[in-house]
Coordinates of C-alpha atoms (C1' of nucleotides) in Angstrom, one line a residue:
Chain A
X1 CA 131.7 93.0 76.0
X2 CA 132.6 95.6 78.4
X3 CA 130.8 99.0 78.7
X4 CA 131.7 101.9 80.9
X5 CA 128.7 102.6 83.1
X6 CA 128.4 106.2 84.3
X7 CA 126.3 104.8 87.2
X8 CA 129.2 102.8 88.6
X9 CA 132.1 104.7 86.9
X10 CA 133.5 101.4 85.9
X11 CA 133.7 99.2 82.9
X12 CA 131.2 96.4 83.3
X13 CA 130.5 93.2 81.5
X14 CA 127.4 93.7 79.4
X15 CA 124.6 91.5 80.3
X16 CA 121.3 92.2 78.6
X17 CA 118.0 92.2 80.3
X18 CA 116.7 89.7 77.8
X19 CA 119.0 87.2 76.2
X20 CA 120.2 88.1 72.7
X21 CA 118.4 91.4 72.7
X22 CA 119.6 94.9 73.5
X23 CA 117.3 97.9 74.0
X24 CA 118.9 101.3 73.7
X25 CA 117.5 104.8 74.3
X26 CA 119.6 107.7 73.3
X27 CA 118.5 111.3 74.0
X28 CA 118.2 113.1 70.7
X29 CA 117.9 116.9 70.2
X30 CA 115.5 119.7 70.7
X31 CA 114.5 120.8 67.2
X32 CA 114.9 124.6 67.3
X33 CA 118.0 125.2 65.3
X34 CA 120.6 123.6 63.0
X35 CA 122.7 120.9 64.7
X36 CA 126.4 121.5 65.4
X37 CA 129.3 119.0 65.3
X38 CA 128.7 118.1 68.9
X39 CA 125.3 116.7 68.1
X40 CA 126.9 114.8 65.3
X41 CA 129.3 113.2 67.6
X42 CA 126.6 111.9 69.9
X43 CA 124.6 110.7 67.0
X44 CA 127.6 108.9 65.5
X45 CA 128.7 107.3 68.7
X46 CA 125.3 105.8 69.3
X47 CA 124.9 104.9 65.6
X48 CA 128.1 102.9 65.9
X49 CA 127.1 101.3 69.2
X50 CA 123.9 100.2 67.7
X51 CA 125.6 98.8 64.5
X52 CA 128.2 97.0 66.6
X53 CA 125.6 95.2 68.7
X54 CA 123.9 94.2 65.5
X55 CA 127.2 92.9 64.2
X56 CA 127.6 90.8 67.3
X57 CA 124.3 89.2 66.6
X58 CA 122.0 91.0 69.0
X59 CA 118.4 91.9 68.1
X60 CA 118.7 95.6 68.7
X61 CA 115.9 98.1 69.4
X62 CA 117.2 101.6 69.2
X63 CA 115.2 104.6 70.1
X64 CA 116.2 108.2 69.7
X65 CA 113.7 110.9 70.5
X66 CA 112.9 114.4 69.3
X67 CA 112.0 117.1 71.8
X68 CA 109.5 119.0 69.7
X69 CA 108.0 121.2 72.4
X70 CA 110.1 123.4 74.7
X71 CA 110.8 127.0 75.6
X72 CA 113.5 127.3 73.0
X73 CA 111.2 126.2 70.3
X74 CA 108.6 128.7 71.4
X75 CA 111.1 131.5 71.5
X76 CA 112.4 130.5 68.1
X77 CA 108.8 130.6 66.7
X78 CA 108.4 134.1 68.0
X79 CA 111.7 135.1 66.3
X80 CA 110.8 133.6 63.0
X81 CA 107.2 134.6 63.2
X82 CA 105.9 131.1 62.5
X83 CA 103.9 128.6 64.6
X84 CA 106.0 126.5 67.1
X85 CA 105.1 123.3 65.3
X86 CA 106.5 124.7 62.1
X87 CA 109.8 125.4 63.9
X88 CA 109.9 121.8 65.1
X89 CA 109.0 120.4 61.7
X90 CA 111.6 122.6 59.9
X91 CA 114.5 121.7 62.2
X92 CA 113.5 118.0 62.2
X93 CA 113.9 118.0 58.5
X94 CA 117.2 119.8 58.8
X95 CA 118.3 117.3 61.3
X96 CA 117.7 114.4 59.0
X97 CA 119.4 116.2 56.1
X98 CA 122.6 116.5 58.2
X99 CA 122.5 113.2 59.9
X100 CA 121.6 111.2 56.8
X101 CA 124.6 112.9 55.1
X102 CA 126.9 111.7 57.9
X103 CA 125.7 108.1 57.4
X104 CA 123.7 107.9 60.6
X105 CA 121.0 105.4 60.3
X106 CA 117.5 106.2 61.3
X107 CA 116.6 104.8 64.7
X108 CA 114.0 102.0 64.9
X109 CA 111.6 104.3 66.7
X110 CA 111.9 108.0 66.7
X111 CA 109.3 109.3 69.1
X112 CA 108.3 113.0 69.4
X113 CA 107.4 114.4 72.8
X114 CA 104.1 115.9 71.5
X115 CA 102.9 112.4 70.4
X116 CA 103.0 111.2 74.0
X117 CA 101.3 113.9 76.0
X118 CA 98.6 111.6 77.3
X119 CA 101.1 109.0 78.5
X120 CA 103.0 111.7 80.2
X121 CA 99.8 112.9 81.9
X122 CA 99.1 109.4 83.1
X123 CA 102.6 109.0 84.5
X124 CA 102.4 112.4 86.3
X125 CA 99.1 111.4 87.8
X126 CA 100.7 108.2 89.0
X127 CA 103.5 110.1 90.6
X128 CA 101.1 112.5 92.4
X129 CA 99.1 109.5 93.7
X130 CA 102.3 107.9 95.0
X131 CA 103.2 111.1 96.8
X132 CA 106.3 111.8 94.6
X133 CA 104.8 114.9 93.0
X134 CA 102.7 117.9 93.9
X135 CA 100.6 120.5 92.2
X136 CA 101.1 124.3 92.6
X137 CA 99.1 126.7 90.5
X138 CA 98.8 124.4 87.5
X139 CA 102.4 123.3 87.6
X140 CA 103.4 119.9 88.8
X141 CA 106.7 119.3 90.5
X142 CA 108.6 116.2 91.3
X143 CA 109.6 116.0 94.9
X144 CA 113.3 114.9 95.0
X145 CA 113.0 114.4 98.8
X146 CA 110.6 111.6 98.1
X147 CA 113.2 109.6 96.2
X148 CA 116.0 108.5 98.5
X149 CA 118.4 107.7 95.7
X150 CA 118.4 111.1 94.2
X151 CA 121.9 112.0 93.0
X152 CA 123.1 108.4 92.5
X153 CA 124.0 108.9 88.8
X154 CA 125.8 112.2 89.1
X155 CA 127.3 111.1 92.5
X156 CA 126.1 114.1 94.3
X157 CA 124.5 114.4 97.7
X158 CA 121.5 116.6 98.1
X159 CA 123.4 118.9 100.4
X160 CA 126.1 119.5 97.8
X161 CA 123.6 120.2 95.2
X162 CA 121.8 122.8 97.4
X163 CA 125.1 124.4 98.3
X164 CA 126.0 124.8 94.7
X165 CA 122.7 125.9 93.5
X166 CA 123.1 128.8 91.2
X167 CA 119.5 128.8 90.0
X168 CA 117.0 131.3 91.2
X169 CA 114.8 129.4 93.6
X170 CA 111.2 129.1 92.8
X171 CA 109.6 129.7 96.2
X172 CA 106.7 127.4 95.4
X173 CA 109.1 124.4 95.3
X174 CA 109.4 122.3 98.5
X175 CA 113.0 121.7 97.6
X176 CA 115.0 123.9 95.3
X177 CA 116.0 120.8 93.3
X178 CA 112.4 119.8 92.6
X179 CA 111.8 119.9 88.9
X180 CA 108.8 120.5 86.7
X181 CA 106.8 117.5 85.4
X182 CA 104.2 119.8 84.0
X183 CA 104.2 123.5 83.3
X184 CA 101.1 125.6 83.2
X185 CA 101.1 127.6 80.0
X186 CA 100.8 131.3 79.7
X187 CA 98.3 133.1 77.5
X188 CA 99.1 132.4 73.8
X189 CA 101.5 129.6 74.5
X190 CA 101.0 126.1 73.1
X191 CA 99.1 124.0 75.6
X192 CA 97.4 120.7 76.1
X193 CA 94.5 120.0 78.5
X194 CA 95.4 118.3 81.7
X195 CA 93.8 117.6 85.1
X196 CA 95.9 120.6 86.4
X197 CA 94.8 123.0 83.7
X198 CA 96.2 123.7 80.2
X199 CA 100.0 123.3 80.0
X200 CA 102.8 121.4 78.5
X201 CA 105.2 118.7 79.8
X202 CA 108.5 119.4 81.5
X203 CA 111.6 118.3 79.6
X204 CA 112.6 115.2 81.6
X205 CA 109.3 113.4 81.6
X206 CA 109.2 112.7 77.9
X207 CA 112.3 110.5 77.9
X208 CA 110.9 108.4 80.8
X209 CA 107.6 107.9 79.1
X210 CA 108.8 107.2 75.7
X211 CA 111.6 104.9 76.7
X212 CA 109.5 102.8 79.0
X213 CA 106.6 102.7 76.6
X214 CA 108.7 101.1 73.9
X215 CA 111.4 99.3 75.8
X216 CA 109.8 98.4 79.1
X217 CA 110.3 99.6 82.6
X218 CA 113.8 98.3 82.8
X219 CA 116.0 98.3 79.7
X220 CA 119.6 98.0 78.8
X221 CA 121.3 101.2 77.7
X222 CA 120.4 104.8 78.1
X223 CA 122.7 107.5 76.8
X224 CA 123.5 110.9 75.5
X225 CA 126.0 113.7 75.9
X226 CA 127.8 113.9 79.2
X227 CA 126.0 117.2 79.9
X228 CA 122.8 115.3 80.3
X229 CA 124.0 113.4 83.3
X230 CA 122.8 116.1 85.6
X231 CA 120.1 117.1 85.8
X232 CA 118.4 115.4 82.9
X233 CA 119.3 111.8 83.4
X234 CA 119.3 112.1 87.2
X235 CA 115.7 113.4 87.0
X236 CA 114.7 110.7 84.6
X237 CA 115.9 108.0 87.0
X238 CA 114.1 109.7 89.9
X239 CA 110.7 109.9 88.3
X240 CA 110.9 106.6 86.5
X241 CA 112.1 104.5 89.5
X242 CA 109.7 106.3 91.8
X243 CA 106.9 105.5 89.4
X244 CA 107.7 101.8 88.7
X245 CA 109.7 100.8 91.8
X246 CA 112.1 99.1 89.4
X247 CA 115.5 99.9 88.1
X248 CA 115.3 102.1 85.0
X249 CA 118.3 101.7 82.6
X250 CA 121.0 99.3 83.4
X251 CA 123.9 100.9 81.6
X252 CA 124.4 104.6 81.3
X253 CA 126.6 105.7 78.4
X254 CA 127.7 109.2 77.9
X255 CA 129.9 110.7 75.2
X256 CA 132.4 113.5 75.7
X257 CA 132.3 116.9 74.2
X258 CA 133.7 118.6 71.2
X259 CA 135.9 121.5 72.3
X260 CA 137.1 124.6 70.6
X261 CA 140.2 126.2 72.1
X262 CA 139.7 123.6 74.9
X263 CA 136.3 124.9 75.8
X264 CA 133.1 123.0 75.3
X265 CA 131.4 123.8 72.1
X266 CA 127.9 125.1 72.9
X267 CA 125.1 127.2 71.7
X268 CA 125.4 129.6 74.6
X269 CA 129.1 130.2 74.2
X270 CA 128.5 130.7 70.5
X271 CA 131.7 128.7 69.7
X272 CA 130.1 126.1 67.5
X273 CA 130.3 124.9 63.9
X274 CA 127.2 123.5 62.4
X275 CA 127.3 120.2 60.6
X276 CA 126.1 122.1 57.6
X277 CA 129.2 124.4 57.6
X278 CA 131.6 121.5 57.9
X279 CA 130.0 119.4 55.2
X280 CA 130.5 122.3 52.9
X281 CA 134.2 121.8 53.1
X282 CA 134.7 118.2 54.2
X283 CA 133.5 114.8 53.0
X284 CA 131.1 113.3 55.6
X285 CA 133.1 110.2 55.9
X286 CA 136.1 112.3 56.9
X287 CA 134.0 113.8 59.6
X288 CA 132.9 110.4 60.8
X289 CA 136.4 109.0 61.0
X290 CA 137.6 112.1 62.7
X291 CA 135.0 111.8 65.4
X292 CA 135.6 108.0 65.8
X293 CA 139.4 108.4 66.0
X294 CA 139.1 109.4 69.6
X295 CA 137.5 107.3 72.3
X296 CA 133.9 108.3 72.7
X297 CA 134.3 109.4 76.3
X298 CA 137.3 111.7 75.7
X299 CA 137.0 115.3 74.6
X300 CA 137.8 116.1 71.0
X301 CA 139.4 119.4 70.1
X302 CA 137.8 120.5 66.9
X303 CA 140.4 121.4 64.4
X304 CA 140.3 122.0 60.7
X305 CA 143.9 120.8 60.5
X306 CA 142.9 117.5 62.1
X307 CA 140.1 117.1 59.6
X308 CA 142.6 117.6 56.8
X309 CA 144.8 115.0 58.3
X310 CA 141.9 112.6 58.6
X311 CA 141.2 113.3 54.9
X312 CA 144.7 112.3 54.0
X313 CA 144.3 109.1 56.1
X314 CA 141.1 108.2 54.4
X315 CA 142.6 108.9 51.0
X316 CA 145.1 106.2 51.9
X317 CA 142.3 103.7 52.0
X318 CA 140.8 104.7 48.7
X319 CA 144.2 104.9 47.0
X320 CA 144.9 101.4 48.2
X321 CA 141.6 100.1 46.8
X322 CA 142.4 101.8 43.5
X323 CA 145.8 100.3 43.5
X324 CA 144.5 96.8 44.2
X325 CA 141.8 97.1 41.6
X326 CA 144.4 98.2 39.0
X327 CA 146.8 95.5 40.0
X328 CA 144.2 92.7 39.8
X329 CA 143.4 93.7 36.2
X330 CA 146.8 93.1 34.9
X331 CA 148.2 90.6 37.4
X332 CA 150.1 87.6 36.1
X333 CA 148.1 84.4 36.3
X334 CA 151.2 82.5 37.0
X335 CA 151.4 81.2 40.6
X336 CA 154.7 81.8 42.3
X337 CA 155.8 81.7 45.8
X338 CA 155.7 85.0 47.7
X339 CA 157.6 85.5 51.0
X340 CA 154.9 88.0 52.0
X341 CA 152.0 85.6 51.4
X342 CA 152.0 84.1 54.9
X343 CA 152.3 87.4 56.6
X344 CA 149.4 88.8 54.6
X345 CA 147.2 85.9 55.4
X346 CA 147.9 86.2 59.1
X347 CA 147.0 89.9 59.0
X348 CA 143.7 89.1 57.4
X349 CA 143.0 86.3 59.7
X350 CA 143.6 88.2 62.8
X351 CA 141.9 91.5 61.7
X352 CA 138.3 90.6 62.7
X353 CA 139.5 89.3 66.0
X354 CA 141.5 92.4 66.7
X355 CA 138.6 94.6 65.6
X356 CA 136.2 92.9 68.0
X357 CA 138.7 93.0 70.8
X358 CA 138.9 96.7 70.4
X359 CA 135.1 97.2 70.1
X360 CA 134.4 94.8 73.0
X361 CA 136.4 97.0 75.2
X362 CA 134.0 99.9 75.7
X363 CA 133.7 100.6 72.0
X364 CA 137.3 101.5 71.3
X365 CA 136.7 102.8 67.8
X366 CA 140.1 104.6 67.8
X367 CA 142.0 101.3 68.3
X368 CA 139.7 99.6 65.8
X369 CA 140.4 102.2 63.2
X370 CA 144.1 101.9 64.0
X371 CA 143.9 98.2 63.2
X372 CA 142.2 98.9 59.9
X373 CA 145.0 101.3 58.8
X374 CA 147.6 98.8 59.9
X375 CA 146.0 96.3 57.5
X376 CA 146.0 98.9 54.7
X377 CA 149.7 99.3 55.2
X378 CA 150.2 95.5 55.0
X379 CA 148.2 95.3 51.8
X380 CA 150.5 97.9 50.2
X381 CA 153.5 96.0 51.4
X382 CA 152.1 92.8 50.0
X383 CA 151.5 94.6 46.7
X384 CA 155.0 95.8 46.6
X385 CA 156.2 92.2 46.6
X386 CA 154.4 91.7 43.3
X387 CA 152.3 88.7 44.1
X388 CA 150.8 86.7 41.3
X389 CA 148.6 83.8 40.6
X390 CA 145.1 82.7 41.8
X391 CA 146.2 82.7 45.4
X392 CA 147.3 86.3 45.3
X393 CA 144.1 87.3 43.5
X394 CA 142.1 85.6 46.2
X395 CA 144.1 87.2 48.9
X396 CA 143.8 90.7 47.5
X397 CA 140.1 90.4 46.8
X398 CA 139.5 89.1 50.3
X399 CA 141.6 91.9 51.8
X400 CA 139.5 94.6 50.3
X401 CA 136.2 92.8 51.1
X402 CA 137.4 92.5 54.7
X403 CA 138.2 96.1 55.1
X404 CA 134.8 97.0 53.6
X405 CA 132.8 94.6 55.8
X406 CA 134.6 95.6 59.0
X407 CA 134.5 99.2 58.0
X408 CA 130.8 98.8 57.5
X409 CA 130.3 98.4 61.2
X410 CA 131.6 101.9 61.6
X411 CA 129.9 102.8 58.3
X412 CA 133.2 103.8 56.7
X413 CA 135.0 102.5 53.6
X414 CA 131.8 101.9 51.7
X415 CA 132.3 103.8 48.5
X416 CA 134.4 103.3 45.4
X417 CA 137.5 105.4 44.9
X418 CA 135.8 107.2 42.1
X419 CA 132.9 108.2 44.4
X420 CA 135.5 109.4 46.9
X421 CA 137.3 111.5 44.4
X422 CA 134.1 113.0 43.0
X423 CA 133.1 114.0 46.5
X424 CA 136.5 115.6 47.0
X425 CA 136.1 117.5 43.8
X426 CA 133.1 119.2 45.5
X427 CA 134.4 119.6 49.0
X428 CA 137.8 120.9 47.9
X429 CA 136.1 123.1 45.3
X430 CA 138.1 121.9 42.4
X431 CA 137.3 124.1 39.4
X432 CA 137.6 121.5 36.7
X433 CA 135.3 118.6 35.8
X434 CA 136.0 115.0 35.6
X435 CA 135.5 115.1 31.8
X436 CA 138.1 117.8 31.4
X437 CA 140.6 115.9 33.6
X438 CA 140.1 112.8 31.4
X439 CA 140.6 114.8 28.3
X440 CA 143.9 116.3 29.6
X441 CA 145.0 112.8 30.6
X442 CA 144.4 111.5 27.1
X443 CA 146.2 114.5 25.6
X444 CA 149.1 113.8 27.9
X445 CA 149.2 110.1 27.1
X446 CA 149.7 111.1 23.5
X447 CA 152.6 113.3 24.4
X448 CA 154.1 110.6 26.5
X449 CA 153.9 108.2 23.7
X450 CA 155.9 110.6 21.6
X451 CA 158.3 110.9 24.6
X452 CA 157.5 114.6 24.6
X453 CA 158.2 114.8 28.3
X454 CA 158.0 118.6 28.4
X455 CA 154.5 118.7 27.2
X456 CA 153.5 115.8 29.4
X457 CA 154.9 117.5 32.4
X458 CA 153.3 120.8 31.6
X459 CA 149.9 119.2 31.4
X460 CA 150.5 117.5 34.7
X461 CA 151.6 120.8 36.3
X462 CA 148.5 122.5 34.9
X463 CA 146.2 119.9 36.5
X464 CA 148.1 120.2 39.7
X465 CA 147.3 123.8 39.8
X466 CA 143.6 122.8 39.9
X467 CA 144.4 120.4 42.8
X468 CA 144.6 117.2 40.6
X469 CA 147.5 114.8 40.9
X470 CA 148.3 112.3 38.2
X471 CA 149.8 108.9 38.8
X472 CA 151.4 107.0 36.0
X473 CA 150.9 103.3 36.8
X474 CA 151.5 100.2 34.8
X475 CA 147.7 100.1 34.2
X476 CA 147.7 103.6 32.9
X477 CA 147.4 107.1 34.3
X478 CA 144.9 107.7 37.1
X479 CA 143.9 111.0 38.7
X480 CA 143.4 111.9 42.3
X481 CA 142.3 115.0 44.1
X482 CA 145.3 116.3 46.0
X483 CA 144.7 116.1 49.7
Chain B
rG1 C1' 133.1 125.9 97.1
rG2 C1' 131.4 120.5 95.9
rC3 C1' 131.9 116.4 92.4
rG4 C1' 134.4 114.4 88.1
rG5 C1' 137.9 113.9 84.0
rC6 C1' 142.4 114.8 81.4
rG7 C1' 148.1 115.7 80.7
rU8 C1' 151.8 109.9 75.9
rA9 C1' 156.8 112.1 69.9
rC10 C1' 156.5 118.2 66.0
rC11 C1' 150.6 117.5 65.7
rC12 C1' 146.3 114.1 66.6
rA13 C1' 145.8 109.5 69.2
rA14 C1' 145.7 104.1 71.3
rG15 C1' 147.8 101.6 75.3
rC16 C1' 145.5 101.3 81.9
rG17 C1' 150.8 96.2 86.0
rG18 C1' 155.5 92.5 82.4
rC19 C1' 156.6 91.1 75.0
rU20 C1' 160.0 96.2 70.1
rA21 C1' 155.0 102.4 73.8
rA22 C1' 149.5 100.8 68.0
rG23 C1' 147.8 103.8 64.0
rG24 C1' 147.3 108.5 61.2
rG25 C1' 149.4 113.3 59.8
rA26 C1' 154.0 116.3 59.3
rG27 C1' 159.6 116.4 58.6
rA28 C1' 164.4 114.0 56.9
rG29 C1' 167.0 110.1 54.0
rG30 C1' 166.4 105.9 50.6
rU31 C1' 164.0 102.2 47.0
rC32 C1' 160.8 102.5 42.7
rU33 C1' 159.8 106.0 38.3
rG34 C1' 161.4 109.3 31.8
rC35 C1' 160.7 112.9 35.8
rA36 C1' 156.9 112.7 39.2
rA37 C1' 153.0 110.8 42.2
rA38 C1' 151.5 106.8 45.1
rA39 C1' 153.5 102.8 47.8
rC40 C1' 157.2 100.6 50.8
rC41 C1' 161.8 100.8 53.9
rU42 C1' 164.7 103.7 57.5
rU43 C1' 164.5 107.7 60.8
rU44 C1' 161.8 111.5 64.7
rA45 C1' 159.3 109.2 72.8
rU46 C1' 165.8 104.7 76.6
rU47 C1' 160.4 107.5 77.5
rC48 C1' 154.7 108.6 79.0
rG49 C1' 153.3 116.8 83.2
rC50 C1' 156.6 117.0 87.9
rC51 C1' 158.1 114.6 92.7
rG52 C1' 157.8 110.6 95.9
rG53 C1' 155.8 105.6 97.2
rU54 C1' 154.0 100.3 96.4
rU55 C1' 156.1 96.1 93.3
rC56 C1' 160.9 91.5 91.1
rG57 C1' 158.6 94.9 87.4
rA58 C1' 154.5 101.2 86.5
rA59 C1' 152.9 105.4 81.1
rU60 C1' 149.7 102.0 83.6
rC61 C1' 148.4 101.2 91.0
rC62 C1' 148.8 104.9 95.6
rG63 C1' 149.9 110.0 97.6
rG64 C1' 151.4 115.1 96.8
rC65 C1' 152.2 119.1 93.5
rC66 C1' 151.6 121.9 88.7
rG67 C1' 148.6 122.8 84.3
rC68 C1' 144.0 122.3 81.5
rC69 C1' 138.8 121.1 81.1
rG70 C1' 133.7 119.6 82.4
rC71 C1' 129.2 119.3 85.6
rC72 C1' 126.7 121.7 89.7
rU73 C1' 121.8 126.6 84.8
rC74 C1' 119.4 125.3 78.9
rC75 C1' 123.0 122.2 76.6
rA76 C1' 125.0 116.3 72.6

RNA sequence: GGCGGCGUACCCAAGCGGCUAAGGGAGAGGUCUGCAAAACCUUUAUUCGCCGGUUCGAAUCCGGCCGCCGCCUCCA
């Protein structure tokens, strides 16, 4: 497997610290508001990476944290007039609601910053003892000058960083780039006792502490959004390696952004769509495929049109499943030679290999999905050749099973066509129930039997106005939500 | 200003030295069908922002130019 490592800016062969095991830490979110689609991308990317390692037979430990104490949470608490921990609790629940809906599996360990305050204090003490940190008025800062490799991840020299510094410099810092490990709290702010007085941890320290506590001082993969490269991950490396004297994470994996009108989607720009908004109008699986149809490091331009197109693509899968299921029910038992048989078998045989090749190459989900859709086309082709007999039955059954099992690694293709259409009924706001549709179909069947085409067509047109398309197949009439 | 990335058909997107430049969407024509729908077939990039260079051979490597974006501040 090859993974692009931000540290070396190259694809590298993946070699785990411990044979057969992979330890991953992905930076989660600060729980102070609803998540937007950019958060979803990061979560989905690492969800897939984790699932793929598992598929490859690795024993995976996956950690994703929650930052549950921070200035933004404190501010939000003031705005909402509730205690800070209520804010954290509320948005942690909202986070789960959205991410669960998107089919993102819970991490093996989901640490919260406030549960590790003592460990952080211990680490900060150690850093002070080793001369990497200093105390000023109850604050503790990390001294970047004490760590010679500072800037190695973001590929910046200290001089460049100083020259470009746009931040107001805290005069108490020895170097403007020094960052807070511990912040003294003001009156009325949440605080924890510490050797330096009451305060709360700085942002970066939590990830170092929680990752090393659960994964060891050196672990395999550390990741998050590309905006975390500097300063967050740079600072994590500095404090962790200064503390242990050992390399921190071996592979740094960063996902690209979602953009709107070519600009990064962000809270501060206000150009974001919450996951909640999007799931009102789109099926979660559509969102998932949309986000996985572009390589994880490239930017994705958010577009409703693209989501619609993805919906149409996914509908192809479920239509094909429906078609195969219908076909199998009435397929002739008589075995006969089919010129397409060999081709179909070849497609099925090579599909897992092609899927793995794509995923082994820095998690190329876009290519992998391309292969899956190619197979869908081949299945339809095969079906058009009217195969029959036990061999065809076995081939078709295997084809669908294969799509489902490989799709499972991306957590797509897992539902029945009916579940898909029921979901579309909701997201496309179809104002007619499944029962009514079935009733109309029965009514139309009657008309068709009488060869009353006019009536049959008018019923069909009526349903179409509600966004329902009918298909008359040899196995009977089936309905679909028009996409 | 420093550092980094991107520019592939009408749209999205993979390909990163050599087989016909994946796949999806959209458009056009056809097959099938009571008519449709779905599906399939054909068709839409002799060409990969532009200009040079390296090479037997480049969308893929190198240099320059143009355009867009990100990080350097909280940010997935």
